[in-house]
Amino acid sequence: VGHLSHPNGWWRDMAQQLIVLRKDISVGPALLTVAKTSKNELARIHALWTLEGLGILKADLVQSLSKDSNPRMRIHAMRAGETLYKAGDKSLGILYQTLLKDSNTDVCIQAMLSGKALQLPDLDAQLKTAMTTHSAEGVKLVATQIMTPIKMRNAAPVVEFSKEQKAILERGELVFAELCSQCHGNDGMGKPMGNGKLLAPALAGSFRIQQHPEY
């Protein structure tokens, strides 16, 4: 737990990873103390997500951090709270509604994105209110895109990539074919190594890849 405050990011990330993988919930109280009282912003964020990763994050901590003076903590509280909301704690819905009115633009936008991800009731009406109370163009843009999403065609958004974007996609495809596919398979489903085992886990459908980047 002490290494969650380390000045080097690798040590912090590795400490969080090992705690979660070991599933040792006895460190819960120590993590809670760090999340609530540490003067190190990064340590608090790591502690929060470690609690979430261990499955022992409680709604009262999310509620508390959603009122924190540090806007980054309010943002991470919302994102971590999504797990609890999806697990059935619908009381946190009020938290997202409240933070839609937050004076910080980044906090407001995160509340919009979380609201969309959780499919909160009456979200459109709340987004319209946020658009009228916030002068930031980013708030108006995100709210508009949520209320009027890009039309779908053949199960994919209608997007025309620029020449530069196409070049980036082509480079990414080449990197995957030359490097990633060697372990994860050409289709991202993992390369079999016999006895029902994979050389590396599947990337397609991976919760760690498609969900919280803090994992």
mmCIF file of C-alpha atoms in Angstrom:
data_model
loop_
_atom_site.group_PDB
_atom_site.id
_atom_site.type_symbol
_atom_site.label_atom_id
_atom_site.label_comp_id
_atom_site.label_asym_id
_atom_site.label_seq_id
_atom_site.Cartn_x
_atom_site.Cartn_y
_atom_site.Cartn_z
ATOM 1 C CA VAL A 1 0.000 0.000 0.000
ATOM 2 C CA GLY A 2 2.866 2.335 0.758
ATOM 3 C CA HIS A 3 4.125 1.995 -2.796
ATOM 4 C CA LEU A 4 0.907 3.583 -4.085
ATOM 5 C CA SER A 5 2.551 6.852 -3.028
ATOM 6 C CA HIS A 6 5.826 6.142 -4.831
ATOM 7 C CA PRO A 7 7.065 9.010 -7.074
ATOM 8 C CA ASN A 8 7.682 6.537 -9.913
ATOM 9 C CA GLY A 9 4.539 5.559 -11.813
ATOM 10 C CA TRP A 10 5.766 2.026 -12.530
ATOM 11 C CA TRP A 11 5.994 1.261 -8.820
ATOM 12 C CA ARG A 12 2.515 2.657 -8.195
ATOM 13 C CA ASP A 13 0.993 0.675 -11.061
ATOM 14 C CA MET A 14 2.738 -2.534 -10.050
ATOM 15 C CA ALA A 15 1.703 -2.134 -6.408
ATOM 16 C CA GLN A 16 -1.932 -1.683 -7.422
ATOM 17 C CA GLN A 17 -1.739 -4.652 -9.785
ATOM 18 C CA LEU A 18 -0.231 -6.998 -7.207
ATOM 19 C CA ILE A 19 -2.692 -6.037 -4.487
ATOM 20 C CA VAL A 20 -5.638 -6.683 -6.795
ATOM 21 C CA LEU A 21 -4.218 -9.963 -8.121
ATOM 22 C CA ARG A 22 -3.547 -11.273 -4.609
ATOM 23 C CA LYS A 23 -7.115 -10.422 -3.563
ATOM 24 C CA ASP A 24 -5.935 -9.674 -0.028
ATOM 25 C CA ILE A 25 -8.796 -7.602 1.355
ATOM 26 C CA SER A 26 -7.038 -7.261 4.725
ATOM 27 C CA VAL A 27 -5.387 -4.115 3.310
ATOM 28 C CA GLY A 28 -8.815 -2.534 2.835
ATOM 29 C CA PRO A 29 -8.611 -0.234 5.893
ATOM 30 C CA ALA A 30 -5.146 0.996 4.864
ATOM 31 C CA LEU A 31 -6.377 1.690 1.335
ATOM 32 C CA LEU A 32 -9.381 3.541 2.711
ATOM 33 C CA THR A 33 -7.115 5.756 4.811
ATOM 34 C CA VAL A 34 -4.965 6.606 1.792
ATOM 35 C CA ALA A 35 -7.998 7.377 -0.374
ATOM 36 C CA LYS A 36 -9.476 9.671 2.256
ATOM 37 C CA THR A 37 -6.510 11.416 3.862
ATOM 38 C CA SER A 38 -3.344 11.184 1.749
ATOM 39 C CA LYS A 39 -1.877 14.457 0.531
ATOM 40 C CA ASN A 40 -0.670 12.632 -2.591
ATOM 41 C CA GLU A 41 -3.346 12.953 -5.275
ATOM 42 C CA LEU A 42 -2.051 10.016 -7.320
ATOM 43 C CA ALA A 43 -1.904 7.780 -4.262
ATOM 44 C CA ARG A 44 -5.540 8.575 -3.481
ATOM 45 C CA ILE A 45 -6.579 7.701 -7.023
ATOM 46 C CA HIS A 46 -4.633 4.433 -6.954
ATOM 47 C CA ALA A 47 -6.120 3.527 -3.571
ATOM 48 C CA LEU A 48 -9.632 4.186 -4.848
ATOM 49 C CA TRP A 49 -9.173 1.951 -7.866
ATOM 50 C CA THR A 50 -7.454 -0.738 -5.810
ATOM 51 C CA LEU A 51 -10.511 -0.882 -3.567
ATOM 52 C CA GLU A 52 -12.670 -1.159 -6.668
ATOM 53 C CA GLY A 53 -10.425 -3.883 -8.097
ATOM 54 C CA LEU A 54 -10.655 -5.884 -4.857
ATOM 55 C CA GLY A 55 -14.437 -5.600 -4.923
ATOM 56 C CA ILE A 56 -14.597 -3.832 -1.553
ATOM 57 C CA LEU A 57 -15.360 -0.287 -2.700
ATOM 58 C CA LYS A 58 -18.298 1.133 -0.756
ATOM 59 C CA ALA A 59 -20.838 3.718 -1.830
ATOM 60 C CA ASP A 60 -20.108 5.970 1.155
ATOM 61 C CA LEU A 61 -16.522 6.485 -0.036
ATOM 62 C CA VAL A 62 -17.739 7.283 -3.544
ATOM 63 C CA GLN A 63 -20.236 9.754 -2.088
ATOM 64 C CA SER A 64 -17.524 11.350 0.049
ATOM 65 C CA LEU A 65 -15.008 11.694 -2.787
ATOM 66 C CA SER A 66 -17.693 13.115 -5.089
ATOM 67 C CA LYS A 67 -17.673 16.166 -2.797
ATOM 68 C CA ASP A 68 -13.875 16.422 -2.663
ATOM 69 C CA SER A 69 -12.334 19.835 -3.346
ATOM 70 C CA ASN A 70 -10.061 18.253 -5.966
ATOM 71 C CA PRO A 71 -11.975 17.931 -9.274
ATOM 72 C CA ARG A 72 -9.873 14.931 -10.331
ATOM 73 C CA MET A 73 -11.052 13.039 -7.267
ATOM 74 C CA ARG A 74 -14.658 13.878 -8.094
ATOM 75 C CA ILE A 75 -14.096 12.531 -11.609
ATOM 76 C CA HIS A 76 -12.532 9.289 -10.410
ATOM 77 C CA ALA A 77 -15.247 8.861 -7.785
ATOM 78 C CA MET A 78 -17.844 8.923 -10.557
ATOM 79 C CA ARG A 79 -15.957 6.495 -12.733
ATOM 80 C CA ALA A 80 -15.328 4.025 -9.920
ATOM 81 C CA GLY A 81 -18.919 4.426 -8.762
ATOM 82 C CA GLU A 82 -20.153 3.115 -12.105
ATOM 83 C CA THR A 83 -19.192 -0.383 -10.947
ATOM 84 C CA LEU A 84 -21.419 -0.095 -7.878
ATOM 85 C CA TYR A 85 -24.300 1.369 -9.859
ATOM 86 C CA LYS A 86 -24.136 -1.477 -12.367
ATOM 87 C CA ALA A 87 -24.061 -3.934 -9.464
ATOM 88 C CA GLY A 88 -27.392 -2.579 -8.237
ATOM 89 C CA ASP A 89 -26.731 0.471 -6.049
ATOM 90 C CA LYS A 90 -29.066 2.855 -7.885
ATOM 91 C CA SER A 91 -28.840 5.383 -5.058
ATOM 92 C CA LEU A 92 -25.669 6.680 -6.710
ATOM 93 C CA GLY A 93 -27.781 8.009 -9.572
ATOM 94 C CA ILE A 94 -28.359 11.180 -7.569
ATOM 95 C CA LEU A 95 -24.592 11.656 -7.368
ATOM 96 C CA TYR A 96 -24.280 11.866 -11.148
ATOM 97 C CA GLN A 97 -27.266 14.188 -11.404
ATOM 98 C CA THR A 98 -25.693 16.497 -8.835
ATOM 99 C CA LEU A 99 -22.301 16.576 -10.559
ATOM 100 C CA LEU A 100 -23.940 17.491 -13.858
ATOM 101 C CA LYS A 101 -24.276 20.898 -12.199
ATOM 102 C CA ASP A 102 -20.631 21.011 -11.089
ATOM 103 C CA SER A 103 -18.888 24.278 -11.948
ATOM 104 C CA ASN A 104 -15.802 22.402 -13.183
ATOM 105 C CA THR A 105 -16.122 21.646 -16.896
ATOM 106 C CA ASP A 106 -14.254 18.321 -16.761
ATOM 107 C CA VAL A 107 -16.370 17.094 -13.859
ATOM 108 C CA CYS A 108 -19.575 18.053 -15.657
ATOM 109 C CA ILE A 109 -18.494 16.261 -18.836
ATOM 110 C CA GLN A 110 -17.586 13.112 -16.895
ATOM 111 C CA ALA A 111 -21.016 13.177 -15.249
ATOM 112 C CA MET A 112 -22.526 13.316 -18.740
ATOM 113 C CA LEU A 113 -20.432 10.386 -19.966
ATOM 114 C CA SER A 114 -21.159 8.316 -16.861
ATOM 115 C CA GLY A 115 -24.840 9.138 -17.166
ATOM 116 C CA LYS A 116 -24.856 7.884 -20.735
ATOM 117 C CA ALA A 117 -22.900 4.728 -19.861
ATOM 118 C CA LEU A 118 -25.302 3.942 -17.009
ATOM 119 C CA GLN A 119 -28.386 4.974 -18.993
ATOM 120 C CA LEU A 120 -29.644 7.183 -16.190
ATOM 121 C CA PRO A 121 -33.345 8.099 -16.354
ATOM 122 C CA ASP A 122 -34.339 11.526 -17.702
ATOM 123 C CA LEU A 123 -30.757 12.147 -18.810
ATOM 124 C CA ASP A 124 -31.699 14.242 -21.855
ATOM 125 C CA ALA A 125 -33.580 16.763 -19.732
ATOM 126 C CA GLN A 126 -30.633 17.047 -17.354
ATOM 127 C CA LEU A 127 -28.219 17.469 -20.257
ATOM 128 C CA LYS A 128 -30.292 20.337 -21.616
ATOM 129 C CA THR A 129 -30.142 22.012 -18.218
ATOM 130 C CA ALA A 130 -26.367 21.563 -18.091
ATOM 131 C CA MET A 131 -26.050 23.161 -21.532
ATOM 132 C CA THR A 132 -27.835 26.264 -20.319
ATOM 133 C CA THR A 133 -25.849 26.597 -17.098
ATOM 134 C CA HIS A 134 -22.372 25.937 -18.532
ATOM 135 C CA SER A 135 -20.704 28.308 -20.951
ATOM 136 C CA ALA A 136 -17.980 25.831 -21.983
ATOM 137 C CA GLU A 137 -18.273 24.678 -25.582
ATOM 138 C CA GLY A 138 -17.085 21.214 -24.560
ATOM 139 C CA VAL A 139 -20.135 20.734 -22.335
ATOM 140 C CA LYS A 140 -22.470 21.744 -25.132
ATOM 141 C CA LEU A 141 -20.687 19.538 -27.654
ATOM 142 C CA VAL A 142 -20.722 16.397 -25.496
ATOM 143 C CA ALA A 143 -24.343 16.928 -24.450
ATOM 144 C CA THR A 144 -25.399 17.361 -28.078
ATOM 145 C CA GLN A 145 -23.561 14.234 -29.194
ATOM 146 C CA ILE A 146 -25.168 12.183 -26.427
ATOM 147 C CA MET A 147 -28.667 13.403 -27.241
ATOM 148 C CA THR A 148 -28.230 13.141 -31.017
ATOM 149 C CA PRO A 149 -25.692 10.367 -31.623
ATOM 150 C CA ILE A 150 -24.103 9.653 -34.984
ATOM 151 C CA LYS A 151 -26.438 7.641 -37.193
ATOM 152 C CA MET A 152 -25.423 4.025 -37.586
ATOM 153 C CA ARG A 153 -24.941 2.215 -40.872
ATOM 154 C CA ASN A 154 -24.215 -1.526 -40.992
ATOM 155 C CA ALA A 155 -23.697 -1.538 -37.208
ATOM 156 C CA ALA A 156 -20.867 0.993 -37.512
ATOM 157 C CA PRO A 157 -20.836 4.797 -37.204
ATOM 158 C CA VAL A 158 -20.702 6.733 -40.436
ATOM 159 C CA VAL A 159 -17.244 8.242 -40.197
ATOM 160 C CA GLU A 160 -15.032 9.482 -42.984
ATOM 161 C CA PHE A 161 -11.385 9.281 -41.958
ATOM 162 C CA SER A 162 -8.868 11.816 -43.157
ATOM 163 C CA LYS A 163 -5.764 10.782 -45.049
ATOM 164 C CA GLU A 164 -3.684 11.177 -41.887
ATOM 165 C CA GLN A 165 -6.129 9.100 -39.835
ATOM 166 C CA LYS A 166 -6.108 6.327 -42.421
ATOM 167 C CA ALA A 167 -2.310 6.279 -42.257
ATOM 168 C CA ILE A 168 -2.480 5.883 -38.469
ATOM 169 C CA LEU A 169 -4.913 2.979 -38.821
ATOM 170 C CA GLU A 170 -2.675 1.309 -41.373
ATOM 171 C CA ARG A 171 0.365 1.647 -39.092
ATOM 172 C CA GLY A 172 -1.629 0.197 -36.208
ATOM 173 C CA GLU A 173 -2.718 -2.741 -38.340
ATOM 174 C CA LEU A 174 0.893 -3.398 -39.280
ATOM 175 C CA VAL A 175 2.068 -3.250 -35.657
ATOM 176 C CA PHE A 176 -0.671 -5.674 -34.593
ATOM 177 C CA ALA A 177 0.161 -8.094 -37.420
ATOM 178 C CA GLU A 178 3.907 -8.017 -36.720
ATOM 179 C CA LEU A 179 3.859 -7.936 -32.915
ATOM 180 C CA CYS A 180 0.567 -8.396 -31.054
ATOM 181 C CA SER A 181 -0.827 -11.212 -33.203
ATOM 182 C CA GLN A 182 2.129 -13.440 -32.323
ATOM 183 C CA CYS A 183 0.625 -14.023 -28.885
ATOM 184 C CA HIS A 184 -2.948 -12.746 -29.110
ATOM 185 C CA GLY A 185 -3.819 -14.291 -32.490
ATOM 186 C CA ASN A 186 -4.694 -12.731 -35.825
ATOM 187 C CA ASP A 187 -8.281 -12.205 -34.686
ATOM 188 C CA GLY A 188 -7.405 -10.992 -31.194
ATOM 189 C CA MET A 189 -8.960 -14.102 -29.645
ATOM 190 C CA GLY A 190 -5.671 -15.492 -28.306
ATOM 191 C CA LYS A 191 -3.276 -18.010 -29.853
ATOM 192 C CA PRO A 192 -3.881 -21.654 -28.801
ATOM 193 C CA MET A 193 -0.888 -23.489 -27.316
ATOM 194 C CA GLY A 194 -2.541 -26.868 -26.708
ATOM 195 C CA ASN A 195 -4.442 -28.468 -23.848
ATOM 196 C CA GLY A 196 -7.085 -25.785 -24.114
ATOM 197 C CA LYS A 197 -4.665 -23.053 -23.077
ATOM 198 C CA LEU A 198 -3.799 -19.771 -24.768
ATOM 199 C CA LEU A 199 -0.347 -18.302 -25.228
ATOM 200 C CA ALA A 200 -1.830 -14.930 -24.203
ATOM 201 C CA PRO A 201 -5.362 -13.882 -23.239
ATOM 202 C CA ALA A 202 -7.876 -12.698 -25.809
ATOM 203 C CA LEU A 203 -7.985 -8.964 -26.507
ATOM 204 C CA ALA A 204 -11.448 -9.139 -28.092
ATOM 205 C CA GLY A 205 -14.125 -8.636 -25.464
ATOM 206 C CA SER A 206 -11.549 -8.066 -22.725
ATOM 207 C CA PHE A 207 -13.043 -6.254 -19.732
ATOM 208 C CA ARG A 208 -9.671 -4.770 -18.847
ATOM 209 C CA ILE A 209 -9.251 -3.278 -22.314
ATOM 210 C CA GLN A 210 -12.796 -2.058 -22.898
ATOM 211 C CA GLN A 211 -13.603 -0.813 -19.408
ATOM 212 C CA HIS A 212 -11.690 1.181 -16.786
ATOM 213 C CA PRO A 213 -8.225 2.179 -18.027
ATOM 214 C CA GLU A 214 -7.023 2.265 -14.413
ATOM 215 C CA TYR A 215 -6.959 -1.511 -14.397
#
